[in-house]
Short mmCIF file of C-alpha atoms and ligand atoms in Angstrom, two decimals:
data_model
loop_
_atom_site.label_atom_id
_atom_site.label_comp_id
_atom_site.label_asym_id
_atom_site.label_seq_id
_atom_site.Cartn_x
_atom_site.Cartn_y
_atom_site.Cartn_z
CA MET L 201 -1.30 -18.12 3.89
CA THR L 202 -1.95 -15.19 1.57
CA LEU L 203 -2.39 -11.73 2.98
CA ASP L 204 -4.05 -10.48 -0.23
CA ARG L 205 -7.47 -8.83 0.05
CA THR L 206 -9.98 -7.76 -2.57
CA ALA L 207 -12.69 -5.87 -0.67
CA PHE L 208 -13.37 -3.07 1.80
CA PHE L 209 -15.33 -3.31 5.03
CA ILE L 210 -18.50 -1.28 4.44
CA ASP L 211 -21.92 -1.58 6.08
CA GLY L 212 -20.94 -4.70 8.01
CA ASP L 213 -19.88 -6.64 4.95
CA TRP L 214 -17.04 -7.07 2.47
CA ALA L 215 -17.70 -4.65 -0.39
CA ALA L 216 -16.06 -4.81 -3.81
CA PRO L 217 -14.08 -1.63 -4.58
CA ALA L 218 -15.62 0.84 -7.02
CA GLY L 219 -12.39 1.09 -9.02
CA GLY L 220 -9.53 -1.20 -9.96
CA ASP L 221 -6.57 0.50 -8.25
CA THR L 222 -4.50 -1.61 -5.90
CA ILE L 223 -1.81 -1.09 -3.25
CA GLU L 224 1.22 -3.37 -3.13
CA VAL L 225 2.34 -3.87 0.45
CA VAL L 226 6.13 -4.10 0.34
CA SER L 227 8.20 -5.55 3.17
CA PRO L 228 10.60 -2.82 4.36
CA HIS L 229 13.07 -5.59 5.24
CA THR L 230 13.15 -7.62 2.01
CA GLU L 231 11.68 -5.01 -0.40
CA GLU L 232 9.41 -7.80 -1.71
CA VAL L 233 5.66 -7.53 -2.22
CA ILE L 234 3.91 -9.40 0.61
CA ALA L 235 0.29 -8.57 -0.25
CA THR L 236 -1.98 -6.72 -2.65
CA VAL L 237 -5.08 -4.89 -1.44
CA PRO L 238 -7.56 -2.53 -3.11
CA GLU L 239 -6.89 1.19 -3.00
CA GLY L 240 -9.96 3.23 -2.14
CA SER L 241 -11.45 5.87 -4.39
CA THR L 242 -13.77 8.76 -3.62
CA ALA L 243 -16.70 6.49 -4.63
CA ASP L 244 -15.67 3.95 -1.95
CA VAL L 245 -15.50 6.74 0.62
CA ASP L 246 -18.95 7.95 -0.46
CA ALA L 247 -20.34 4.43 0.08
CA ALA L 248 -18.65 4.18 3.49
CA VAL L 249 -19.94 7.58 4.64
CA ALA L 250 -23.46 6.73 3.39
CA ALA L 251 -23.39 3.51 5.44
CA ALA L 252 -22.11 5.33 8.53
CA ARG L 253 -24.71 8.07 8.05
CA ARG L 254 -27.56 5.53 7.80
CA ALA L 255 -26.29 3.68 10.86
CA PHE L 256 -26.15 6.94 12.78
CA ASP L 257 -29.43 8.48 11.60
CA GLN L 258 -31.56 5.32 11.62
CA GLY L 259 -29.63 2.44 13.20
CA PRO L 260 -29.70 1.08 16.73
CA TRP L 261 -26.18 2.03 17.84
CA PRO L 262 -26.67 5.70 18.86
CA ARG L 263 -30.01 4.79 20.46
CA MET L 264 -28.62 2.01 22.64
CA SER L 265 -27.79 2.79 26.26
CA PRO L 266 -24.12 3.35 27.17
CA GLU L 267 -24.28 0.06 29.10
CA GLU L 268 -25.41 -1.85 26.00
CA ARG L 269 -22.61 -0.35 23.92
CA ILE L 270 -20.09 -1.07 26.68
CA GLU L 271 -21.10 -4.74 26.51
CA VAL L 272 -20.36 -4.96 22.77
CA VAL L 273 -17.04 -3.10 23.12
CA GLN L 274 -16.12 -5.43 25.98
CA ASN L 275 -16.72 -8.37 23.60
CA PHE L 276 -14.42 -6.70 21.09
CA SER L 277 -11.77 -6.20 23.78
CA ASN L 278 -11.92 -9.86 24.81
CA LEU L 279 -11.56 -11.02 21.20
CA TYR L 280 -8.74 -8.54 20.56
CA ALA L 281 -6.86 -9.86 23.60
CA GLY L 282 -6.80 -13.30 22.00
CA ARG L 283 -5.16 -12.06 18.78
CA LEU L 284 -2.35 -9.81 20.05
CA GLY L 285 0.50 -11.94 18.69
CA GLU L 286 -1.07 -12.12 15.24
CA MET L 287 -1.72 -8.39 15.20
CA ALA L 288 1.87 -7.60 16.24
CA GLU L 289 3.31 -9.80 13.48
CA LEU L 290 1.04 -8.28 10.85
CA ILE L 291 2.11 -4.74 11.74
CA SER L 292 5.81 -5.64 11.82
CA ALA L 293 5.47 -7.32 8.43
CA GLU L 294 3.75 -4.38 6.76
CA MET L 295 5.68 -1.42 8.21
CA GLY L 296 8.88 -2.92 9.63
CA ALA L 297 8.60 -2.18 13.35
CA PRO L 298 10.84 -4.48 15.39
CA LEU L 299 8.70 -7.32 16.71
CA SER L 300 10.03 -6.48 20.19
CA PHE L 301 8.27 -3.10 19.86
CA SER L 302 5.14 -4.54 18.21
CA ASN L 303 4.78 -7.08 21.02
CA LEU L 304 5.08 -4.27 23.54
CA ALA L 305 3.21 -1.40 21.92
CA GLN L 306 1.78 -2.00 18.44
CA ALA L 307 -0.75 -4.61 19.60
CA PRO L 308 -0.99 -4.69 23.43
CA ALA L 309 -1.22 -0.91 23.81
CA PRO L 310 -4.33 -0.62 21.59
CA TRP L 311 -5.92 -3.38 23.66
CA MET L 312 -4.99 -1.53 26.86
CA GLN L 313 -6.64 1.56 25.39
CA ILE L 314 -9.89 -0.37 24.86
CA GLU L 315 -9.86 -1.55 28.46
CA ALA L 316 -9.01 1.94 29.76
CA PHE L 317 -11.82 3.54 27.73
CA LEU L 318 -14.26 0.88 28.97
CA GLY L 319 -13.44 1.82 32.56
CA ILE L 320 -13.80 5.51 31.77
CA ALA L 321 -17.13 4.95 29.97
CA ARG L 322 -18.54 3.04 32.95
CA ALA L 323 -17.93 6.07 35.18
CA PHE L 324 -18.66 8.77 32.57
CA PRO L 325 -21.47 11.26 33.33
CA TRP L 326 -23.49 10.51 30.15
CA GLU L 327 -26.49 12.24 31.73
CA GLU L 328 -26.56 14.22 34.97
CA THR L 329 -29.00 16.59 36.63
CA ARG L 330 -27.73 19.88 38.02
CA THR L 331 -29.55 22.34 40.22
CA GLY L 332 -29.92 25.49 38.12
CA VAL L 333 -29.49 29.05 39.34
CA LEU L 334 -32.86 30.19 37.96
CA GLY L 335 -35.04 27.79 39.87
CA THR L 336 -35.13 24.96 37.35
CA ASP L 337 -33.16 21.75 37.18
CA VAL L 338 -30.87 21.20 34.20
CA VAL L 339 -30.33 17.79 32.67
CA VAL L 340 -26.88 17.80 31.06
CA ARG L 341 -26.47 15.10 28.43
CA ARG L 342 -23.47 13.94 26.47
CA GLU L 343 -24.75 12.81 23.10
CA PRO L 344 -22.76 11.26 20.23
CA VAL L 345 -21.19 13.82 17.90
CA GLY L 346 -22.30 11.91 14.77
CA VAL L 347 -20.35 10.36 11.91
CA VAL L 348 -16.61 10.39 12.63
CA ALA L 349 -13.86 10.30 9.99
CA ALA L 350 -10.76 8.71 11.54
CA ILE L 351 -7.47 9.16 9.70
CA PRO L 352 -4.43 7.42 11.23
CA PRO L 353 -0.78 7.36 10.07
CA TRP L 354 1.29 4.24 9.35
CA ASN L 355 3.77 4.39 12.23
CA VAL L 356 1.51 3.12 15.01
CA PRO L 357 -1.55 2.11 13.00
CA GLN L 358 -3.69 0.21 15.51
CA PHE L 359 -2.64 2.51 18.35
CA THR L 360 -3.90 5.58 16.45
CA ILE L 361 -7.05 3.89 15.14
CA MET L 362 -8.08 2.63 18.56
CA SER L 363 -7.66 6.06 20.20
CA LYS L 364 -10.48 7.24 17.89
CA LEU L 365 -12.57 4.12 17.25
CA VAL L 366 -13.16 3.14 20.86
CA PRO L 367 -14.34 6.52 22.22
CA ALA L 368 -16.44 6.94 19.06
CA LEU L 369 -18.11 3.55 19.62
CA LEU L 370 -18.68 4.08 23.34
CA SER L 371 -20.27 7.49 22.69
CA GLY L 372 -22.68 6.09 20.10
CA CYS L 373 -20.99 7.56 17.02
CA THR L 374 -20.52 5.73 13.76
CA ILE L 375 -17.19 5.90 11.98
CA VAL L 376 -15.30 5.71 8.70
CA VAL L 377 -11.64 4.75 9.14
CA LYS L 378 -9.19 5.58 6.38
CA PRO L 379 -5.95 3.73 7.12
CA ALA L 380 -2.67 4.86 5.58
CA PRO L 381 -1.70 3.01 2.37
CA GLU L 382 1.50 1.69 4.02
CA THR L 383 -0.50 -0.22 6.67
CA PRO L 384 -3.64 -1.67 5.09
CA LEU L 385 -3.43 -5.20 6.56
CA ASP L 386 -4.02 -4.75 10.31
CA PRO L 387 -7.48 -3.14 9.81
CA TYR L 388 -8.76 -6.34 8.17
CA LEU L 389 -8.07 -8.36 11.30
CA MET L 390 -9.66 -5.59 13.37
CA ALA L 391 -12.78 -5.64 11.16
CA GLU L 392 -13.16 -9.40 11.64
CA LEU L 393 -13.06 -8.93 15.41
CA LEU L 394 -15.64 -6.11 15.29
CA VAL L 395 -18.06 -8.34 13.36
CA GLU L 396 -17.51 -11.20 15.79
CA ALA L 397 -18.09 -8.83 18.73
CA GLY L 398 -21.54 -7.91 17.42
CA VAL L 399 -21.03 -4.31 16.28
CA PRO L 400 -24.10 -3.54 14.11
CA ASN L 401 -23.79 -3.00 10.35
CA GLY L 402 -22.58 0.37 9.19
CA VAL L 403 -21.25 1.45 12.60
CA VAL L 404 -17.64 0.89 11.48
CA ASN L 405 -16.50 1.20 7.86
CA ILE L 406 -12.92 0.93 6.60
CA VAL L 407 -11.50 2.18 3.30
CA THR L 408 -7.73 2.29 2.86
CA ALA L 409 -6.58 5.07 0.55
CA GLY L 410 -4.08 7.85 0.00
CA ARG L 411 -4.09 11.56 0.74
CA GLU L 412 -6.44 12.85 -1.91
CA VAL L 413 -9.14 10.38 -1.01
CA GLY L 414 -8.46 11.24 2.64
CA ALA L 415 -9.05 14.90 1.81
CA HIS L 416 -12.36 13.92 0.17
CA LEU L 417 -13.39 12.15 3.39
CA VAL L 418 -12.46 15.18 5.52
CA ALA L 419 -14.53 17.56 3.37
CA HIS L 420 -17.47 15.13 3.01
CA ALA L 421 -20.82 16.70 3.93
CA GLY L 422 -21.85 13.47 5.67
CA VAL L 423 -19.02 13.68 8.23
CA ASP L 424 -19.59 15.51 11.53
CA LYS L 425 -16.15 15.16 13.13
CA VAL L 426 -12.62 14.50 11.93
CA ALA L 427 -10.08 12.76 14.16
CA PHE L 428 -6.63 12.94 12.60
CA THR L 429 -3.16 11.73 13.52
CA GLY L 430 -0.30 12.56 11.18
CA SER L 431 2.01 15.29 10.03
CA THR L 432 1.63 18.92 11.03
CA ALA L 433 1.52 19.90 7.32
CA ALA L 434 -1.53 17.69 6.69
CA GLY L 435 -3.06 18.75 10.01
CA ARG L 436 -3.01 22.40 8.96
CA LYS L 437 -4.87 21.59 5.73
CA ILE L 438 -7.44 19.49 7.54
CA ALA L 439 -7.97 22.16 10.21
CA ALA L 440 -8.58 24.76 7.48
CA VAL L 441 -11.29 22.63 5.84
CA CYS L 442 -12.91 21.83 9.19
CA GLY L 443 -12.76 25.50 10.17
CA GLU L 444 -14.57 26.52 7.00
CA GLN L 445 -17.23 23.85 7.53
CA LEU L 446 -17.38 24.27 11.34
CA LYS L 447 -16.72 20.55 11.70
CA ARG L 448 -15.45 19.20 15.00
CA VAL L 449 -11.79 18.26 14.67
CA SER L 450 -9.03 16.81 16.82
CA LEU L 451 -5.44 16.75 15.60
CA GLU L 452 -2.48 14.71 16.87
CA LEU L 453 0.53 16.00 14.95
CA GLY L 454 4.32 16.02 14.89
CA GLY L 455 6.92 16.54 17.57
CA LYS L 456 10.57 17.34 18.26
CA SER L 457 10.76 16.52 21.92
CA ALA L 458 13.66 17.19 24.26
CA ALA L 459 15.15 14.92 26.91
CA ILE L 460 16.87 17.04 29.55
CA VAL L 461 19.70 15.17 31.29
CA LEU L 462 20.46 16.89 34.60
CA ASP L 463 23.93 16.48 36.10
CA ASP L 464 22.68 14.30 38.97
CA ALA L 465 21.03 11.75 36.64
CA ASP L 466 21.97 8.08 36.88
CA LEU L 467 23.66 7.92 33.48
CA ALA L 468 23.31 4.17 32.92
CA ALA L 469 19.58 4.26 33.74
CA THR L 470 19.15 7.35 31.57
CA MET L 471 20.75 5.65 28.57
CA GLU L 472 18.56 2.58 29.06
CA GLY L 473 15.50 4.87 29.24
CA LEU L 474 16.50 6.83 26.14
CA LYS L 475 16.72 3.64 24.08
CA PHE L 476 12.94 3.58 24.33
CA ALA L 477 12.09 7.28 24.74
CA SER L 478 14.26 8.39 21.82
CA LEU L 479 14.45 5.39 19.52
CA MET L 480 11.23 3.41 19.93
CA ASN L 481 9.77 2.15 16.66
CA SER L 482 13.16 2.76 14.97
CA GLY L 483 12.76 6.48 15.74
CA GLN L 484 9.50 6.67 13.81
CA ALA L 485 7.50 7.98 16.75
CA CYS L 486 5.81 11.35 17.21
CA VAL L 487 6.86 11.46 20.88
CA ALA L 488 10.51 10.48 20.24
CA GLN L 489 12.91 12.57 22.35
CA THR L 490 15.31 13.35 19.56
CA ARG L 491 16.94 16.39 21.18
CA ILE L 492 19.16 15.32 24.08
CA LEU L 493 20.05 18.30 26.29
CA ALA L 494 23.22 17.95 28.38
CA SER L 495 24.97 20.56 30.55
CA ARG L 496 28.24 21.98 29.20
CA SER L 497 30.17 20.53 32.15
CA ASN L 498 28.70 17.05 31.61
CA TYR L 499 28.46 17.29 27.81
CA ASP L 500 31.28 14.98 26.72
CA THR L 501 30.25 12.31 29.22
CA VAL L 502 26.67 12.28 27.92
CA VAL L 503 27.80 12.27 24.27
CA ASP L 504 30.16 9.33 24.91
CA ALA L 505 27.51 7.35 26.82
CA LEU L 506 24.89 7.96 24.14
CA ALA L 507 27.29 7.05 21.34
CA GLU L 508 28.15 3.79 23.08
CA THR L 509 24.47 2.99 23.74
CA VAL L 510 23.32 3.68 20.18
CA ALA L 511 26.30 1.86 18.62
CA GLY L 512 25.38 -1.18 20.72
CA MET L 513 21.77 -1.40 19.53
CA GLN L 514 20.93 -4.30 17.24
CA VAL L 515 19.79 -3.18 13.78
CA GLY L 516 18.17 -5.64 11.38
CA ASP L 517 15.32 -7.99 10.56
CA PRO L 518 12.24 -6.77 12.43
CA MET L 519 11.09 -10.34 12.94
CA ASP L 520 14.24 -11.21 14.92
CA PRO L 521 13.16 -10.82 18.57
CA ALA L 522 16.58 -9.35 19.43
CA THR L 523 16.26 -6.50 16.91
CA GLU L 524 15.99 -3.05 18.48
CA ILE L 525 16.00 -0.92 15.32
CA GLY L 526 14.38 -2.07 12.08
CA PRO L 527 14.16 -0.56 8.60
CA MET L 528 12.37 2.68 7.74
CA VAL L 529 8.81 2.19 6.51
CA ALA L 530 9.53 3.03 2.87
CA GLN L 531 12.31 4.02 0.54
CA ARG L 532 11.17 7.65 0.59
CA GLN L 533 11.49 7.65 4.39
CA GLN L 534 14.99 6.13 4.18
CA GLU L 535 15.95 8.88 1.72
CA ARG L 536 14.43 11.56 3.93
CA VAL L 537 16.47 10.43 6.95
CA GLU L 538 19.67 10.26 4.87
CA LYS L 539 19.00 13.77 3.58
CA TYR L 540 18.78 15.03 7.17
CA ILE L 541 22.01 13.23 8.15
CA ALA L 542 23.79 14.98 5.27
CA LEU L 543 22.16 18.29 6.22
CA GLY L 544 23.35 17.99 9.82
CA GLN L 545 26.92 17.65 8.61
CA GLU L 546 26.52 20.65 6.30
CA GLU L 547 25.18 22.66 9.24
CA GLY L 548 28.35 21.89 11.19
CA ALA L 549 27.17 19.17 13.55
CA ARG L 550 29.57 16.29 14.27
CA VAL L 551 28.61 12.65 13.65
CA VAL L 552 29.79 10.61 16.64
CA VAL L 553 28.13 7.39 15.63
CA GLY L 554 26.33 6.30 12.46
CA GLY L 555 26.25 8.63 9.48
CA ASN L 556 25.07 7.85 5.99
CA GLY L 557 25.57 4.41 4.43
CA ARG L 558 24.03 0.99 4.97
CA PRO L 559 24.35 -0.75 8.32
CA ASP L 560 26.84 -3.62 8.17
CA GLY L 561 25.53 -6.87 6.72
CA LEU L 562 22.21 -5.47 5.49
CA ASP L 563 22.24 -5.39 1.69
CA ASN L 564 18.46 -5.18 1.27
CA GLY L 565 15.77 -3.21 3.02
CA TRP L 566 15.24 0.45 3.80
CA TYR L 567 17.77 0.68 6.59
CA VAL L 568 19.65 3.68 7.88
CA ARG L 569 22.44 3.79 10.42
CA PRO L 570 21.28 4.98 13.84
CA THR L 571 23.08 8.31 14.17
CA VAL L 572 24.11 10.60 17.01
CA PHE L 573 25.13 14.20 16.30
CA ALA L 574 27.17 16.25 18.77
CA ASP L 575 27.92 20.00 18.69
CA VAL L 576 24.33 20.72 17.68
CA ASP L 577 22.91 24.22 18.02
CA ASN L 578 19.18 24.22 18.71
CA ARG L 579 18.56 26.58 15.80
CA MET L 580 19.94 24.04 13.28
CA ARG L 581 17.33 22.41 11.08
CA ILE L 582 18.21 18.95 12.44
CA ALA L 583 17.17 20.26 15.87
CA GLN L 584 14.01 22.01 14.70
CA GLU L 585 12.50 19.69 12.09
CA GLU L 586 10.95 16.28 12.64
CA ILE L 587 13.23 13.70 10.98
CA PHE L 588 11.18 10.61 11.93
CA GLY L 589 14.09 8.19 12.08
CA PRO L 590 16.89 7.09 14.47
CA VAL L 591 18.81 10.38 14.46
CA LEU L 592 19.59 12.12 17.76
CA SER L 593 21.09 15.56 18.41
CA VAL L 594 22.97 16.34 21.62
CA ILE L 595 22.63 20.04 22.51
CA PRO L 596 24.60 21.77 25.31
CA TYR L 597 22.94 23.97 27.97
CA ASP L 598 24.38 26.41 30.53
CA ASP L 599 22.02 25.80 33.48
CA VAL L 600 18.52 24.45 34.16
CA ASP L 601 16.85 27.69 33.05
CA ASP L 602 18.75 27.46 29.77
CA ALA L 603 17.74 23.80 29.36
CA VAL L 604 14.06 24.71 29.80
CA ARG L 605 14.46 27.59 27.34
CA ILE L 606 15.99 25.29 24.71
CA ALA L 607 13.35 22.60 25.26
CA ASN L 608 10.66 25.25 24.69
CA ASP L 609 12.43 26.74 21.66
CA SER L 610 10.49 24.57 19.22
CA GLU L 611 7.48 24.84 16.96
CA TYR L 612 6.26 21.64 18.60
CA GLY L 613 5.03 20.78 22.08
CA LEU L 614 4.16 17.11 22.20
CA ALA L 615 6.34 15.36 24.79
CA GLY L 616 9.56 15.50 26.78
CA THR L 617 11.50 14.00 29.64
CA VAL L 618 13.87 15.02 32.39
CA TRP L 619 16.44 12.61 33.85
CA THR L 620 17.53 13.36 37.39
CA GLY L 621 18.33 11.91 40.81
CA ASP L 622 15.88 14.37 42.37
CA VAL L 623 12.27 13.65 41.37
CA ASP L 624 11.01 16.96 42.85
CA ALA L 625 13.54 18.90 40.77
CA GLY L 626 12.34 16.86 37.78
CA LEU L 627 8.71 17.75 38.47
CA ASP L 628 9.72 21.39 38.65
CA VAL L 629 11.25 21.14 35.17
CA ALA L 630 8.17 19.20 33.93
CA ARG L 631 5.91 22.09 34.97
CA ARG L 632 7.98 24.59 32.96
CA VAL L 633 8.21 22.78 29.62
CA ARG L 634 5.27 23.56 27.33
CA THR L 635 4.28 20.11 26.08
CA GLY L 636 1.17 17.95 26.40
CA THR L 637 2.95 15.05 28.10
CA TYR L 638 6.16 14.82 30.11
CA GLY L 639 8.11 12.11 31.89
CA VAL L 640 10.42 12.16 34.90
CA ASN L 641 13.03 9.39 34.48
CA THR L 642 10.63 7.49 32.17
CA TYR L 643 8.41 7.98 29.17
CA THR L 644 5.27 5.88 29.27
CA MET L 645 1.92 7.05 27.99
CA ASP L 646 -0.88 6.30 30.39
CA PHE L 647 -4.32 5.84 28.83
CA ALA L 648 -6.03 7.11 31.97
CA ALA L 649 -4.69 10.59 31.26
CA PRO L 650 -5.02 13.01 28.32
CA PHE L 651 -2.44 12.82 25.53
CA GLY L 652 -1.80 15.45 22.88
CA GLY L 653 0.15 18.48 21.88
CA TYR L 654 0.72 22.16 22.59
CA LYS L 655 1.54 24.53 19.72
CA SER L 656 1.95 22.88 16.28
CA SER L 657 1.72 19.39 17.81
CA GLY L 658 -2.05 19.45 17.65
CA ILE L 659 -5.43 20.48 18.96
CA GLY L 660 -7.44 18.46 21.47
CA ARG L 661 -6.52 15.41 23.51
CA GLU L 662 -6.90 11.66 23.19
CA PHE L 663 -7.28 9.16 26.06
CA GLY L 664 -8.77 9.70 29.47
CA PRO L 665 -12.26 11.16 30.00
CA GLU L 666 -11.02 14.16 27.98
CA GLY L 667 -10.44 11.92 24.96
CA LEU L 668 -13.90 10.38 25.29
CA ALA L 669 -15.51 13.81 25.58
CA HIS L 670 -14.28 14.75 22.08
CA TYR L 671 -16.85 12.31 20.66
CA THR L 672 -19.79 13.89 22.43
CA GLU L 673 -21.91 17.01 22.04
CA LEU L 674 -23.22 18.63 25.21
CA LYS L 675 -26.94 19.27 25.55
CA SER L 676 -28.64 21.12 28.42
CA ILE L 677 -32.33 20.43 29.00
CA TYR L 678 -34.09 22.85 31.38
CA LYS L 679 -36.97 21.29 33.27
CA PRO L 680 -39.26 22.51 36.00
P1 NAD S 50 0.84 12.11 6.93
O1 NAD S 50 0.28 13.38 7.45
O2 NAD S 50 1.52 12.13 5.63
O3 NAD S 50 -0.35 11.03 6.76
C1 NAD S 50 -1.15 10.63 7.86
C2 NAD S 50 -2.48 10.13 7.35
O4 NAD S 50 -3.21 11.22 6.79
C3 NAD S 50 -2.39 9.10 6.24
O5 NAD S 50 -3.47 8.20 6.38
C4 NAD S 50 -2.55 9.94 4.96
O6 NAD S 50 -3.04 9.20 3.88
C5 NAD S 50 -3.55 10.98 5.43
N1 NAD S 50 -3.48 12.30 4.82
C6 NAD S 50 -2.39 13.01 4.45
N2 NAD S 50 -2.75 14.23 3.99
C7 NAD S 50 -4.10 14.30 4.12
C8 NAD S 50 -5.07 15.32 3.85
N3 NAD S 50 -4.73 16.51 3.36
N4 NAD S 50 -6.36 15.04 4.10
C9 NAD S 50 -6.74 13.86 4.62
N5 NAD S 50 -5.88 12.85 4.89
C10 NAD S 50 -4.57 13.08 4.64
O7 NAD S 50 1.76 11.52 8.07
P2 NAD S 50 2.59 10.15 8.07
O8 NAD S 50 3.87 10.38 7.33
O9 NAD S 50 1.73 9.01 7.67
O10 NAD S 50 2.87 9.97 9.63
C11 NAD S 50 3.93 10.54 10.28
C12 NAD S 50 3.49 11.79 11.03
O11 NAD S 50 2.48 11.46 11.98
C13 NAD S 50 4.61 12.40 11.82
O12 NAD S 50 4.59 13.80 11.66
C14 NAD S 50 4.26 12.02 13.26
O13 NAD S 50 4.80 12.86 14.23
C15 NAD S 50 2.78 12.05 13.23
N6 NAD S 50 2.22 11.27 14.33
C16 NAD S 50 1.64 11.92 15.39
C17 NAD S 50 1.14 11.21 16.47
C18 NAD S 50 0.49 11.92 17.63
O14 NAD S 50 -0.23 11.28 18.38
N7 NAD S 50 0.71 13.22 17.83
C19 NAD S 50 1.20 9.81 16.46
C20 NAD S 50 1.79 9.17 15.39
C21 NAD S 50 2.29 9.92 14.31
#
């Protein structure tokens, strides 16, 4: 079966691209081309925004009741549930995530988001009447914000599309999705399911393209709100454009999260937990806990345990169900990670496992060796900058106050964990670390609750009623 595609999804149909540029999708494991798809131009984006604009200004979707929209999104959810295995394989093939991770998070988690948002939408106060203080009643309505531009990254493509698409749909918005050029295949399957579910023409439009075309979409006069997930550098540029145009914007950006290991932690359980919290998706995760904080008295024990855990993880073919760490998404990402491993050594950190060079037995593919650094000072660049690969830094702390100080000594504020035998002590630490999400002895995102970042990790929240609210404008109607 060929994965090649020749059209974009615009106005409910397959539209021929305006230009002739194409994207070659290259397997990060074999380095071979697995598919060719069109690369969007500004003209394709213009057509997609025009379709979304028409569907919003004249079409049925924003005028339907929330219940009617919920019914269509429920259809989509049911269809999506039947294609999880296919979706997981597609994402692993295009960007190299271990299938074990794709079967856990790349496909089922987006579906769980749809279900969670459906539950939230059923209970959401779309229109309520309040007793005013001036003798009138006030009808408070939550109306759709308009045409949404959704820009996801490649690392968790469906996860980051769904966190925008579903609340946009449920609110009555229309949307243009611009997937990252590394992951253009999964949106085609998603588009087929949207059509089958009965989403009206023009409500969802998809044009895969690179940064410059993405910037054109952000600045487009036909777009009312931008929902972005990606790097902090791109987020700053997008925020500046949206600020100038007073466009609504939500930003999910980078992270450099800390896992604080307290002395009373169950070390074996902590190491098992860190395999996921620190190294999920081969370390290509915004929430990855890449700074491991251990007390000076327990430092060597934690370093040894982590070195043994990471050395024991299976690296290789993402399609092998036993693989825990796959290749990096692209050669440039492999080179970036290797550059940081070299930098860590120059800064004086000590490699205890991994280091530069190919993993044993892997002659092809964009692999790096999972690496643990010891003797890391939190001011080193490897502790401050997002590497986006399987590279962990173990940093010593004096006491709990010092651990909290180090965790907070970061430009970012996305996530974090504390590992301890005393859950109340863990909750105390959780309250003191300035991040949008935090885990005690676990890191699992829950779609019932808001997700997002403090500081340079973003603006706004996804998931929960808070995430749905980002796709609405508030209107107060005063009536006698
Ligand atoms: P990136 O910023 O390079 O690209 C992300 C997306 O934005 C891509 O679709 C890209 O084409 C587009 N883009 C880039 N510059 C743009 C611009 N100026 N205008 C419009 N569109 C633009 O990021 P990436 O390398 O694809 O993804 C990795 C980054 O994403 C990491 O920093 C990671 O932490 C972050 N991320 C954050 C979250 C979160 O929820 N906070 C989740 C996943 C990934």
